[in-house]
Amino acid sequence: MDSNQCVVKGFSAGAVEAGIKKKGGTDLALIFADRPCAAAGVFTTNRVKAAPVLVSMERIGRGTARAVLANSGNANACTGASGPSAARKAGEAAASALGIDPEEILLASTGVIGAPLDASRIEQAMPSLVGALRSDGLMDAARAIMTTDSFPKISVFEGESGGHSYRIAGIAKGAGMIMPQMATMLCFVISDIHISSRNLQKALVEATGSTFNRITVDGDTSTNDTVIALASGAAGNADLDRAGLEVFGTGLTAVLNELARMVVKDGEGATKTVHVEIRGAVSAEQAERAARTVANSSLVKTAFYGQDPNWGRILAALGRSGIDMNPDLVDIRIDSVEIVSRGMTRGEEAEAAGAERMKNPEFSVVVDLHIGPFSDRMLTCDLTHDYVSINADYRT
């Protein structure tokens, strides 16, 4: 994506190498608004929360902010009293360099858990970081927050309100510890639309519910999961009416959905993106539980990697999910190929056809329970040798 496509009125962004990552590379990103913005945030539901999450959760309640400061290479989690202290020192350094109140800065970190964050490195890098701010610098920020990601993730939506055009741009990073349960995943969204913080928060919660809360790479929920949205109002539109809010919500969801798909596609070691859909459940809660259980099953995910339509693993995952079901009623399809009908195999020919579909980099698994009207879906990936290698070597 061309960097000019990521320009959002009222914002600048930049990144530098602060020496936080062991292996080097840019690891400190800053997004800055030239005016106070409506601010919204959704954070990890993990009871073990990183210091920057706690600080940002406290500050987001004000409803306004002007900057997001994020580092990669260190999660600043499980570090005792030094964690919040380091987070606040980093924020204070940014505030001083930008000439704003520290309370206007939201913080995020990603990387190794349990290692103290050396805030002095961030303090020393701050003049260079502020000097690196550019209106077209969002891609640089996207690269700086990467850890095990193989590519930067960015998405843009353009809309109109009352004759005023506006833009929504988002960046995100994965690529492991991904089952956000939003609320290691970070996502920052900026827009020049004029919108109240209350409406922005409502739209963000709704959008994350149908996007980031419906993906899983490995079933782990990070201590640092953070989605932050800032809206500068520089587009100059009037207050949004119901129709305008719906259009904005649709655009925000589209941005987050594309980012969520990128996160799964770039899951650690992943070679397959798989849409898991459950139909015919007795309740919405049970449909979600069934979809989540199948999508998180290590045995199912290794079968995806092996291009093996091992439907017995899918049926077993459903059986342990705790949902109401009659195994004699279950149908299972790989894309349009039915491999199980009423709990029984459709035979070797059907399974061979299903295996052919699984050779594609993206395919769907559709399960129909046939006992109710509710459905749900999850986006997942396969589980590969590389996933084990990446995580076995993560701290070395």
PDB file of C-alpha atoms in Angstrom, residues 69-358:
ATOM      1  CA  LEU A  69       3.511   5.368  22.116  1.00  0.00           C
ATOM      2  CA  ALA A  70       4.251   1.701  21.459  1.00  0.00           C
ATOM      3  CA  ASN A  71       7.347  -0.441  21.752  1.00  0.00           C
ATOM      4  CA  SER A  72       8.127  -3.952  20.573  1.00  0.00           C
ATOM      5  CA  GLY A  73      10.698  -6.380  21.960  1.00  0.00           C
ATOM      6  CA  ASN A  74       9.529  -6.101  25.568  1.00  0.00           C
ATOM      7  CA  ALA A  75       5.987  -6.604  26.904  1.00  0.00           C
ATOM      8  CA  ASN A  76       6.610  -4.724  30.177  1.00  0.00           C
ATOM      9  CA  ALA A  77       4.425  -7.347  31.858  1.00  0.00           C
ATOM     10  CA  CYS A  78       4.966  -9.200  35.147  1.00  0.00           C
ATOM     11  CA  THR A  79       7.797  -6.877  36.149  1.00  0.00           C
ATOM     12  CA  GLY A  80       6.516  -5.705  39.533  1.00  0.00           C
ATOM     13  CA  ALA A  81       6.594  -2.059  40.529  1.00  0.00           C
ATOM     14  CA  SER A  82       9.188  -1.284  37.864  1.00  0.00           C
ATOM     15  CA  GLY A  83       6.620  -1.931  35.121  1.00  0.00           C
ATOM     16  CA  PRO A  84       4.237   0.984  35.724  1.00  0.00           C
ATOM     17  CA  SER A  85       7.205   3.200  36.571  1.00  0.00           C
ATOM     18  CA  ALA A  86       8.900   2.425  33.242  1.00  0.00           C
ATOM     19  CA  ALA A  87       5.652   2.920  31.343  1.00  0.00           C
ATOM     20  CA  ARG A  88       5.025   6.302  32.924  1.00  0.00           C
ATOM     21  CA  LYS A  89       8.629   7.422  32.373  1.00  0.00           C
ATOM     22  CA  ALA A  90       8.338   6.542  28.690  1.00  0.00           C
ATOM     23  CA  GLY A  91       5.086   8.469  28.439  1.00  0.00           C
ATOM     24  CA  GLU A  92       6.519  11.462  30.259  1.00  0.00           C
ATOM     25  CA  ALA A  93       9.485  11.558  27.890  1.00  0.00           C
ATOM     26  CA  ALA A  94       7.135  11.575  24.909  1.00  0.00           C
ATOM     27  CA  ALA A  95       4.911  14.224  26.467  1.00  0.00           C
ATOM     28  CA  SER A  96       7.866  16.476  27.159  1.00  0.00           C
ATOM     29  CA  ALA A  97       9.174  16.129  23.605  1.00  0.00           C
ATOM     30  CA  LEU A  98       5.727  16.771  22.120  1.00  0.00           C
ATOM     31  CA  GLY A  99       4.773  19.566  24.516  1.00  0.00           C
ATOM     32  CA  ILE A 100       1.595  17.887  25.765  1.00  0.00           C
ATOM     33  CA  ASP A 101       0.233  16.478  29.036  1.00  0.00           C
ATOM     34  CA  PRO A 102       1.441  12.927  29.892  1.00  0.00           C
ATOM     35  CA  GLU A 103      -2.201  11.974  30.498  1.00  0.00           C
ATOM     36  CA  GLU A 104      -2.829  12.550  26.780  1.00  0.00           C
ATOM     37  CA  ILE A 105      -0.484   9.704  25.822  1.00  0.00           C
ATOM     38  CA  LEU A 106      -1.687   6.107  25.564  1.00  0.00           C
ATOM     39  CA  LEU A 107       0.869   3.328  25.880  1.00  0.00           C
ATOM     40  CA  ALA A 108       1.308  -0.162  24.454  1.00  0.00           C
ATOM     41  CA  SER A 109       4.053  -2.774  24.511  1.00  0.00           C
ATOM     42  CA  THR A 110       4.653  -6.191  22.967  1.00  0.00           C
ATOM     43  CA  GLY A 111       7.417  -8.734  23.298  1.00  0.00           C
ATOM     44  CA  VAL A 112       8.968 -10.912  25.983  1.00  0.00           C
ATOM     45  CA  ILE A 113       7.018 -11.163  29.256  1.00  0.00           C
ATOM     46  CA  GLY A 114       8.851 -10.851  32.562  1.00  0.00           C
ATOM     47  CA  ALA A 115      11.853  -8.805  31.437  1.00  0.00           C
ATOM     48  CA  PRO A 116      12.128  -5.266  32.871  1.00  0.00           C
ATOM     49  CA  LEU A 117      11.712  -2.490  30.310  1.00  0.00           C
ATOM     50  CA  ASP A 118      14.661  -0.110  30.181  1.00  0.00           C
ATOM     51  CA  ALA A 119      12.824   3.209  29.953  1.00  0.00           C
ATOM     52  CA  SER A 120      16.097   5.098  29.535  1.00  0.00           C
ATOM     53  CA  ARG A 121      16.422   3.695  26.012  1.00  0.00           C
ATOM     54  CA  ILE A 122      13.033   5.145  25.143  1.00  0.00           C
ATOM     55  CA  GLU A 123      13.931   8.468  26.780  1.00  0.00           C
ATOM     56  CA  GLN A 124      17.170   8.656  24.780  1.00  0.00           C
ATOM     57  CA  ALA A 125      15.395   7.799  21.521  1.00  0.00           C
ATOM     58  CA  MET A 126      12.601  10.323  21.975  1.00  0.00           C
ATOM     59  CA  PRO A 127      14.173  13.326  20.179  1.00  0.00           C
ATOM     60  CA  SER A 128      14.866  11.137  17.141  1.00  0.00           C
ATOM     61  CA  LEU A 129      11.371   9.635  17.309  1.00  0.00           C
ATOM     62  CA  VAL A 130       9.636  13.015  17.364  1.00  0.00           C
ATOM     63  CA  GLY A 131      11.917  14.131  14.538  1.00  0.00           C
ATOM     64  CA  ALA A 132      10.799  11.098  12.520  1.00  0.00           C
ATOM     65  CA  LEU A 133       7.103  12.043  12.639  1.00  0.00           C
ATOM     66  CA  ARG A 134       5.575  12.390   9.163  1.00  0.00           C
ATOM     67  CA  SER A 135       2.040  12.618   7.856  1.00  0.00           C
ATOM     68  CA  ASP A 136       2.733   9.492   5.775  1.00  0.00           C
ATOM     69  CA  GLY A 137       4.620   7.630   8.515  1.00  0.00           C
ATOM     70  CA  LEU A 138       1.954   5.104   9.517  1.00  0.00           C
ATOM     71  CA  MET A 139       3.624   2.242   7.620  1.00  0.00           C
ATOM     72  CA  ASP A 140       6.837   2.900   9.562  1.00  0.00           C
ATOM     73  CA  ALA A 141       4.868   2.600  12.797  1.00  0.00           C
ATOM     74  CA  ALA A 142       3.309  -0.654  11.566  1.00  0.00           C
ATOM     75  CA  ARG A 143       6.760  -2.132  10.970  1.00  0.00           C
ATOM     76  CA  ALA A 144       8.073  -1.008  14.351  1.00  0.00           C
ATOM     77  CA  ILE A 145       5.431  -2.888  16.361  1.00  0.00           C
ATOM     78  CA  MET A 146       6.147  -6.214  14.628  1.00  0.00           C
ATOM     79  CA  THR A 147       7.610  -9.101  16.645  1.00  0.00           C
ATOM     80  CA  THR A 148       7.222 -12.518  14.989  1.00  0.00           C
ATOM     81  CA  ASP A 149       5.133 -10.959  12.205  1.00  0.00           C
ATOM     82  CA  SER A 150       6.430 -11.509   8.675  1.00  0.00           C
ATOM     83  CA  PHE A 151       4.795  -8.405   7.182  1.00  0.00           C
ATOM     84  CA  PRO A 152       3.304  -5.077   8.375  1.00  0.00           C
ATOM     85  CA  LYS A 153      -0.481  -4.980   8.609  1.00  0.00           C
ATOM     86  CA  ILE A 154      -2.371  -1.876   7.528  1.00  0.00           C
ATOM     87  CA  SER A 155      -5.902  -1.207   6.272  1.00  0.00           C
ATOM     88  CA  VAL A 156      -7.714   1.932   5.096  1.00  0.00           C
ATOM     89  CA  PHE A 157     -11.371   2.879   4.567  1.00  0.00           C
ATOM     90  CA  GLU A 158     -12.674   6.079   2.982  1.00  0.00           C
ATOM     91  CA  GLY A 159     -16.147   7.446   3.676  1.00  0.00           C
ATOM     92  CA  GLU A 160     -18.218  10.603   3.508  1.00  0.00           C
ATOM     93  CA  SER A 161     -20.439  12.468   5.940  1.00  0.00           C
ATOM     94  CA  GLY A 162     -22.449  15.529   4.935  1.00  0.00           C
ATOM     95  CA  GLY A 163     -20.227  16.221   1.963  1.00  0.00           C
ATOM     96  CA  HIS A 164     -17.047  15.867   4.011  1.00  0.00           C
ATOM     97  CA  SER A 165     -14.761  12.966   3.114  1.00  0.00           C
ATOM     98  CA  TYR A 166     -12.993  11.126   5.923  1.00  0.00           C
ATOM     99  CA  ARG A 167     -10.540   8.286   6.285  1.00  0.00           C
ATOM    100  CA  ILE A 168     -10.088   5.432   8.751  1.00  0.00           C
ATOM    101  CA  ALA A 169      -6.633   3.838   8.858  1.00  0.00           C
ATOM    102  CA  GLY A 170      -5.542   1.001  11.102  1.00  0.00           C
ATOM    103  CA  ILE A 171      -2.360  -0.935  11.821  1.00  0.00           C
ATOM    104  CA  ALA A 172      -1.972  -4.170  13.756  1.00  0.00           C
ATOM    105  CA  LYS A 173       0.535  -6.799  14.774  1.00  0.00           C
ATOM    106  CA  GLY A 174       0.209 -10.511  15.657  1.00  0.00           C
ATOM    107  CA  ALA A 175       1.339 -13.167  15.226  1.00  0.00           C
ATOM    108  CA  GLY A 176       1.138 -15.503  18.232  1.00  0.00           C
ATOM    109  CA  MET A 177      -0.757 -15.458  21.545  1.00  0.00           C
ATOM    110  CA  ILE A 178      -3.798 -14.705  19.430  1.00  0.00           C
ATOM    111  CA  MET A 179      -7.226 -15.269  20.875  1.00  0.00           C
ATOM    112  CA  PRO A 180      -7.914 -11.675  21.900  1.00  0.00           C
ATOM    113  CA  GLN A 181     -11.138 -12.236  23.865  1.00  0.00           C
ATOM    114  CA  MET A 182     -11.576  -8.467  23.877  1.00  0.00           C
ATOM    115  CA  ALA A 183     -11.545  -7.539  24.860  1.00  0.00           C
ATOM    116  CA  THR A 184       0.619 -10.770  21.685  1.00  0.00           C
ATOM    117  CA  MET A 185      -1.991  -8.336  19.643  1.00  0.00           C
ATOM    118  CA  LEU A 186      -1.868  -4.586  19.172  1.00  0.00           C
ATOM    119  CA  CYS A 187      -4.064  -2.488  16.899  1.00  0.00           C
ATOM    120  CA  PHE A 188      -4.159   1.282  16.477  1.00  0.00           C
ATOM    121  CA  VAL A 189      -6.835   3.052  14.440  1.00  0.00           C
ATOM    122  CA  ILE A 190      -6.874   6.727  13.485  1.00  0.00           C
ATOM    123  CA  SER A 191      -9.567   8.726  11.715  1.00  0.00           C
ATOM    124  CA  ASP A 192     -10.157  12.358  10.849  1.00  0.00           C
ATOM    125  CA  ILE A 193     -13.911  12.031  11.352  1.00  0.00           C
ATOM    126  CA  HIS A 194     -15.679  14.194  13.930  1.00  0.00           C
ATOM    127  CA  ILE A 195     -17.272  11.792  16.419  1.00  0.00           C
ATOM    128  CA  SER A 196     -17.878  11.799  20.165  1.00  0.00           C
ATOM    129  CA  SER A 197     -15.723   9.577  22.352  1.00  0.00           C
ATOM    130  CA  ARG A 198     -18.876   7.803  23.520  1.00  0.00           C
ATOM    131  CA  ASN A 199     -19.916   6.906  19.981  1.00  0.00           C
ATOM    132  CA  LEU A 200     -16.345   5.982  19.076  1.00  0.00           C
ATOM    133  CA  GLN A 201     -16.131   3.613  22.048  1.00  0.00           C
ATOM    134  CA  LYS A 202     -19.463   2.013  21.143  1.00  0.00           C
ATOM    135  CA  ALA A 203     -18.404   1.539  17.525  1.00  0.00           C
ATOM    136  CA  LEU A 204     -15.036   0.091  18.564  1.00  0.00           C
ATOM    137  CA  VAL A 205     -16.563  -2.431  20.963  1.00  0.00           C
ATOM    138  CA  GLU A 206     -19.036  -3.572  18.313  1.00  0.00           C
ATOM    139  CA  ALA A 207     -16.363  -3.805  15.613  1.00  0.00           C
ATOM    140  CA  THR A 208     -13.905  -5.782  17.743  1.00  0.00           C
ATOM    141  CA  GLY A 209     -16.687  -8.157  18.753  1.00  0.00           C
ATOM    142  CA  SER A 210     -17.198  -9.339  15.191  1.00  0.00           C
ATOM    143  CA  THR A 211     -13.545  -9.221  14.086  1.00  0.00           C
ATOM    144  CA  PHE A 212     -10.708  -9.598  16.589  1.00  0.00           C
ATOM    145  CA  ASN A 213     -12.928 -11.568  18.955  1.00  0.00           C
ATOM    146  CA  ARG A 214     -13.559 -14.083  16.193  1.00  0.00           C
ATOM    147  CA  ILE A 215      -9.975 -15.063  15.425  1.00  0.00           C
ATOM    148  CA  THR A 216      -7.545 -17.505  16.987  1.00  0.00           C
ATOM    149  CA  VAL A 217      -4.014 -18.581  16.144  1.00  0.00           C
ATOM    150  CA  ASP A 218      -3.109 -20.588  19.220  1.00  0.00           C
ATOM    151  CA  GLY A 219      -5.864 -20.094  21.810  1.00  0.00           C
ATOM    152  CA  ASP A 220      -3.699 -17.916  24.063  1.00  0.00           C
ATOM    153  CA  THR A 221      -4.866 -14.505  25.262  1.00  0.00           C
ATOM    154  CA  SER A 222      -1.985 -12.074  25.728  1.00  0.00           C
ATOM    155  CA  THR A 223      -1.305  -9.870  28.732  1.00  0.00           C
ATOM    156  CA  ASN A 224      -0.944  -6.937  26.337  1.00  0.00           C
ATOM    157  CA  ASP A 225      -3.859  -7.091  23.859  1.00  0.00           C
ATOM    158  CA  THR A 226      -4.805  -3.504  23.031  1.00  0.00           C
ATOM    159  CA  VAL A 227      -7.004  -1.832  20.423  1.00  0.00           C
ATOM    160  CA  ILE A 228      -6.961   1.977  20.499  1.00  0.00           C
ATOM    161  CA  ALA A 229      -8.909   4.358  18.259  1.00  0.00           C
ATOM    162  CA  LEU A 230      -8.355   8.118  17.925  1.00  0.00           C
ATOM    163  CA  ALA A 231     -10.512  10.539  15.917  1.00  0.00           C
ATOM    164  CA  SER A 232      -9.177  14.040  15.243  1.00  0.00           C
ATOM    165  CA  GLY A 233     -12.301  15.674  13.786  1.00  0.00           C
ATOM    166  CA  ALA A 234     -10.163  17.322  11.092  1.00  0.00           C
ATOM    167  CA  ALA A 235     -12.581  16.176   8.370  1.00  0.00           C
ATOM    168  CA  GLY A 236     -14.903  18.969   9.516  1.00  0.00           C
ATOM    169  CA  ASN A 237     -18.155  17.007   9.380  1.00  0.00           C
ATOM    170  CA  ALA A 238     -21.116  17.823  11.620  1.00  0.00           C
ATOM    171  CA  ASP A 239     -22.234  15.526  14.423  1.00  0.00           C
ATOM    172  CA  LEU A 240     -23.058  12.112  13.000  1.00  0.00           C
ATOM    173  CA  ASP A 241     -26.699  11.082  12.820  1.00  0.00           C
ATOM    174  CA  ARG A 242     -27.779   7.444  13.054  1.00  0.00           C
ATOM    175  CA  ALA A 243     -27.119   6.796   9.369  1.00  0.00           C
ATOM    176  CA  GLY A 244     -23.694   8.423   9.598  1.00  0.00           C
ATOM    177  CA  LEU A 245     -22.790   6.345  12.635  1.00  0.00           C
ATOM    178  CA  GLU A 246     -23.821   3.190  10.783  1.00  0.00           C
ATOM    179  CA  VAL A 247     -21.592   4.043   7.824  1.00  0.00           C
ATOM    180  CA  PHE A 248     -18.679   4.798  10.144  1.00  0.00           C
ATOM    181  CA  GLY A 249     -19.269   1.573  12.059  1.00  0.00           C
ATOM    182  CA  THR A 250     -19.312  -0.386   8.821  1.00  0.00           C
ATOM    183  CA  GLY A 251     -16.043   1.224   7.759  1.00  0.00           C
ATOM    184  CA  LEU A 252     -14.390   0.610  11.115  1.00  0.00           C
ATOM    185  CA  THR A 253     -15.496  -3.023  11.044  1.00  0.00           C
ATOM    186  CA  ALA A 254     -14.113  -3.399   7.518  1.00  0.00           C
ATOM    187  CA  VAL A 255     -10.722  -2.065   8.630  1.00  0.00           C
ATOM    188  CA  LEU A 256     -10.561  -4.312  11.694  1.00  0.00           C
ATOM    189  CA  ASN A 257     -11.789  -7.314   9.723  1.00  0.00           C
ATOM    190  CA  GLU A 258      -9.030  -6.929   7.153  1.00  0.00           C
ATOM    191  CA  LEU A 259      -6.436  -6.537   9.902  1.00  0.00           C
ATOM    192  CA  ALA A 260      -7.806  -9.586  11.746  1.00  0.00           C
ATOM    193  CA  ARG A 261      -7.553 -11.678   8.575  1.00  0.00           C
ATOM    194  CA  MET A 262      -3.959 -10.528   8.131  1.00  0.00           C
ATOM    195  CA  VAL A 263      -3.134 -11.509  11.713  1.00  0.00           C
ATOM    196  CA  VAL A 264      -4.463 -15.040  11.167  1.00  0.00           C
ATOM    197  CA  LYS A 265      -2.831 -15.362   7.740  1.00  0.00           C
ATOM    198  CA  ASP A 266       0.457 -14.345   9.373  1.00  0.00           C
ATOM    199  CA  GLY A 267      -0.023 -16.608  12.401  1.00  0.00           C
ATOM    200  CA  GLU A 268       3.273 -18.029  13.575  1.00  0.00           C
ATOM    201  CA  GLY A 269       4.229 -20.727  11.065  1.00  0.00           C
ATOM    202  CA  ALA A 270       0.772 -20.717   9.475  1.00  0.00           C
ATOM    203  CA  THR A 271       0.238 -21.996   5.928  1.00  0.00           C
ATOM    204  CA  LYS A 272      -3.586 -22.145   5.934  1.00  0.00           C
ATOM    205  CA  THR A 273      -6.368 -19.696   6.784  1.00  0.00           C
ATOM    206  CA  VAL A 274      -9.506 -21.575   7.805  1.00  0.00           C
ATOM    207  CA  HIS A 275     -13.059 -20.299   8.284  1.00  0.00           C
ATOM    208  CA  VAL A 276     -14.851 -22.402  10.909  1.00  0.00           C
ATOM    209  CA  GLU A 277     -18.631 -22.013  10.879  1.00  0.00           C
ATOM    210  CA  ILE A 278     -21.135 -23.655  13.202  1.00  0.00           C
ATOM    211  CA  ARG A 279     -24.796 -23.796  12.232  1.00  0.00           C
ATOM    212  CA  GLY A 280     -27.892 -25.224  13.867  1.00  0.00           C
ATOM    213  CA  ALA A 281     -26.941 -24.692  17.535  1.00  0.00           C
ATOM    214  CA  VAL A 282     -29.544 -24.288  20.292  1.00  0.00           C
ATOM    215  CA  SER A 283     -28.195 -20.878  21.427  1.00  0.00           C
ATOM    216  CA  ALA A 284     -25.818 -18.127  20.336  1.00  0.00           C
ATOM    217  CA  GLU A 285     -23.542 -18.910  23.286  1.00  0.00           C
ATOM    218  CA  GLN A 286     -23.333 -22.584  22.326  1.00  0.00           C
ATOM    219  CA  ALA A 287     -22.671 -21.752  18.683  1.00  0.00           C
ATOM    220  CA  GLU A 288     -19.751 -19.544  19.708  1.00  0.00           C
ATOM    221  CA  ARG A 289     -18.415 -22.150  22.134  1.00  0.00           C
ATOM    222  CA  ALA A 290     -18.541 -24.857  19.473  1.00  0.00           C
ATOM    223  CA  ALA A 291     -16.802 -22.684  16.876  1.00  0.00           C
ATOM    224  CA  ARG A 292     -14.115 -21.624  19.339  1.00  0.00           C
ATOM    225  CA  THR A 293     -13.460 -25.204  20.487  1.00  0.00           C
ATOM    226  CA  VAL A 294     -13.048 -26.525  16.952  1.00  0.00           C
ATOM    227  CA  ALA A 295     -10.906 -23.552  15.885  1.00  0.00           C
ATOM    228  CA  ASN A 296      -8.594 -23.957  18.895  1.00  0.00           C
ATOM    229  CA  SER A 297      -8.201 -27.743  18.776  1.00  0.00           C
ATOM    230  CA  SER A 298      -4.538 -28.645  18.254  1.00  0.00           C
ATOM    231  CA  LEU A 299      -5.525 -31.951  16.660  1.00  0.00           C
ATOM    232  CA  VAL A 300      -7.908 -30.248  14.243  1.00  0.00           C
ATOM    233  CA  LYS A 301      -5.329 -27.582  13.381  1.00  0.00           C
ATOM    234  CA  THR A 302      -2.592 -30.147  12.694  1.00  0.00           C
ATOM    235  CA  ALA A 303      -5.046 -31.952  10.407  1.00  0.00           C
ATOM    236  CA  PHE A 304      -5.486 -28.655   8.544  1.00  0.00           C
ATOM    237  CA  TYR A 305      -1.708 -28.534   8.094  1.00  0.00           C
ATOM    238  CA  GLY A 306      -1.638 -32.120   6.883  1.00  0.00           C
ATOM    239  CA  GLN A 307      -4.486 -31.449   4.442  1.00  0.00           C
ATOM    240  CA  ASP A 308      -6.315 -34.322   6.089  1.00  0.00           C
ATOM    241  CA  PRO A 309     -10.144 -34.128   6.333  1.00  0.00           C
ATOM    242  CA  ASN A 310     -10.008 -35.935   9.673  1.00  0.00           C
ATOM    243  CA  TRP A 311     -13.614 -35.273  10.601  1.00  0.00           C
ATOM    244  CA  GLY A 312     -13.393 -37.490  13.676  1.00  0.00           C
ATOM    245  CA  ARG A 313     -11.248 -34.821  15.338  1.00  0.00           C
ATOM    246  CA  ILE A 314     -13.855 -32.172  14.552  1.00  0.00           C
ATOM    247  CA  LEU A 315     -16.638 -34.325  15.972  1.00  0.00           C
ATOM    248  CA  ALA A 316     -14.561 -35.096  19.073  1.00  0.00           C
ATOM    249  CA  ALA A 317     -13.893 -31.381  19.633  1.00  0.00           C
ATOM    250  CA  LEU A 318     -17.607 -30.670  19.399  1.00  0.00           C
ATOM    251  CA  GLY A 319     -18.324 -33.448  21.870  1.00  0.00           C
ATOM    252  CA  ARG A 320     -15.999 -32.014  24.519  1.00  0.00           C
ATOM    253  CA  SER A 321     -17.177 -28.434  24.029  1.00  0.00           C
ATOM    254  CA  GLY A 322     -20.119 -28.957  26.378  1.00  0.00           C
ATOM    255  CA  ILE A 323     -22.776 -27.986  23.855  1.00  0.00           C
ATOM    256  CA  ASP A 324     -26.087 -29.715  23.303  1.00  0.00           C
ATOM    257  CA  MET A 325     -25.749 -32.002  20.295  1.00  0.00           C
ATOM    258  CA  ASN A 326     -26.807 -35.288  18.753  1.00  0.00           C
ATOM    259  CA  PRO A 327     -23.817 -36.738  16.878  1.00  0.00           C
ATOM    260  CA  ASP A 328     -26.193 -38.679  14.623  1.00  0.00           C
ATOM    261  CA  LEU A 329     -27.488 -35.386  13.180  1.00  0.00           C
ATOM    262  CA  VAL A 330     -24.182 -33.650  12.411  1.00  0.00           C
ATOM    263  CA  ASP A 331     -23.160 -32.701   8.854  1.00  0.00           C
ATOM    264  CA  ILE A 332     -19.625 -31.484   8.038  1.00  0.00           C
ATOM    265  CA  ARG A 333     -18.423 -29.806   4.837  1.00  0.00           C
ATOM    266  CA  ILE A 334     -15.026 -28.699   3.557  1.00  0.00           C
ATOM    267  CA  ASP A 335     -16.032 -25.749   1.376  1.00  0.00           C
ATOM    268  CA  SER A 336     -18.883 -27.240  -0.667  1.00  0.00           C
ATOM    269  CA  VAL A 337     -17.764 -30.859  -0.243  1.00  0.00           C
ATOM    270  CA  GLU A 338     -19.854 -32.797   2.273  1.00  0.00           C
ATOM    271  CA  ILE A 339     -17.648 -35.330   4.044  1.00  0.00           C
ATOM    272  CA  VAL A 340     -20.030 -36.223   6.900  1.00  0.00           C
ATOM    273  CA  SER A 341     -23.803 -36.657   6.710  1.00  0.00           C
ATOM    274  CA  ARG A 342     -25.864 -37.398   9.799  1.00  0.00           C
ATOM    275  CA  GLY A 343     -22.748 -38.295  11.763  1.00  0.00           C
ATOM    276  CA  MET A 344     -21.424 -40.774   9.193  1.00  0.00           C
ATOM    277  CA  THR A 345     -18.683 -40.530   6.571  1.00  0.00           C
ATOM    278  CA  ARG A 346     -19.692 -39.931   2.972  1.00  0.00           C
ATOM    279  CA  GLY A 347     -16.905 -42.286   1.952  1.00  0.00           C
ATOM    280  CA  GLU A 348     -13.381 -42.216   0.557  1.00  0.00           C
ATOM    281  CA  GLU A 349     -14.311 -40.329  -2.594  1.00  0.00           C
ATOM    282  CA  ALA A 350     -15.856 -37.467  -0.607  1.00  0.00           C
ATOM    283  CA  GLU A 351     -12.886 -37.332   1.758  1.00  0.00           C
ATOM    284  CA  ALA A 352     -10.478 -37.260  -1.186  1.00  0.00           C
ATOM    285  CA  ALA A 353     -12.426 -34.332  -2.642  1.00  0.00           C
ATOM    286  CA  GLY A 354     -12.296 -32.595   0.744  1.00  0.00           C
ATOM    287  CA  ALA A 355      -8.533 -33.153   0.932  1.00  0.00           C
ATOM    288  CA  GLU A 356      -8.173 -31.460  -2.456  1.00  0.00           C
ATOM    289  CA  ARG A 357      -9.962 -28.376  -1.113  1.00  0.00           C
ATOM    290  CA  MET A 358      -7.636 -28.356   1.892  1.00  0.00           C
TER     291      MET A 358
END
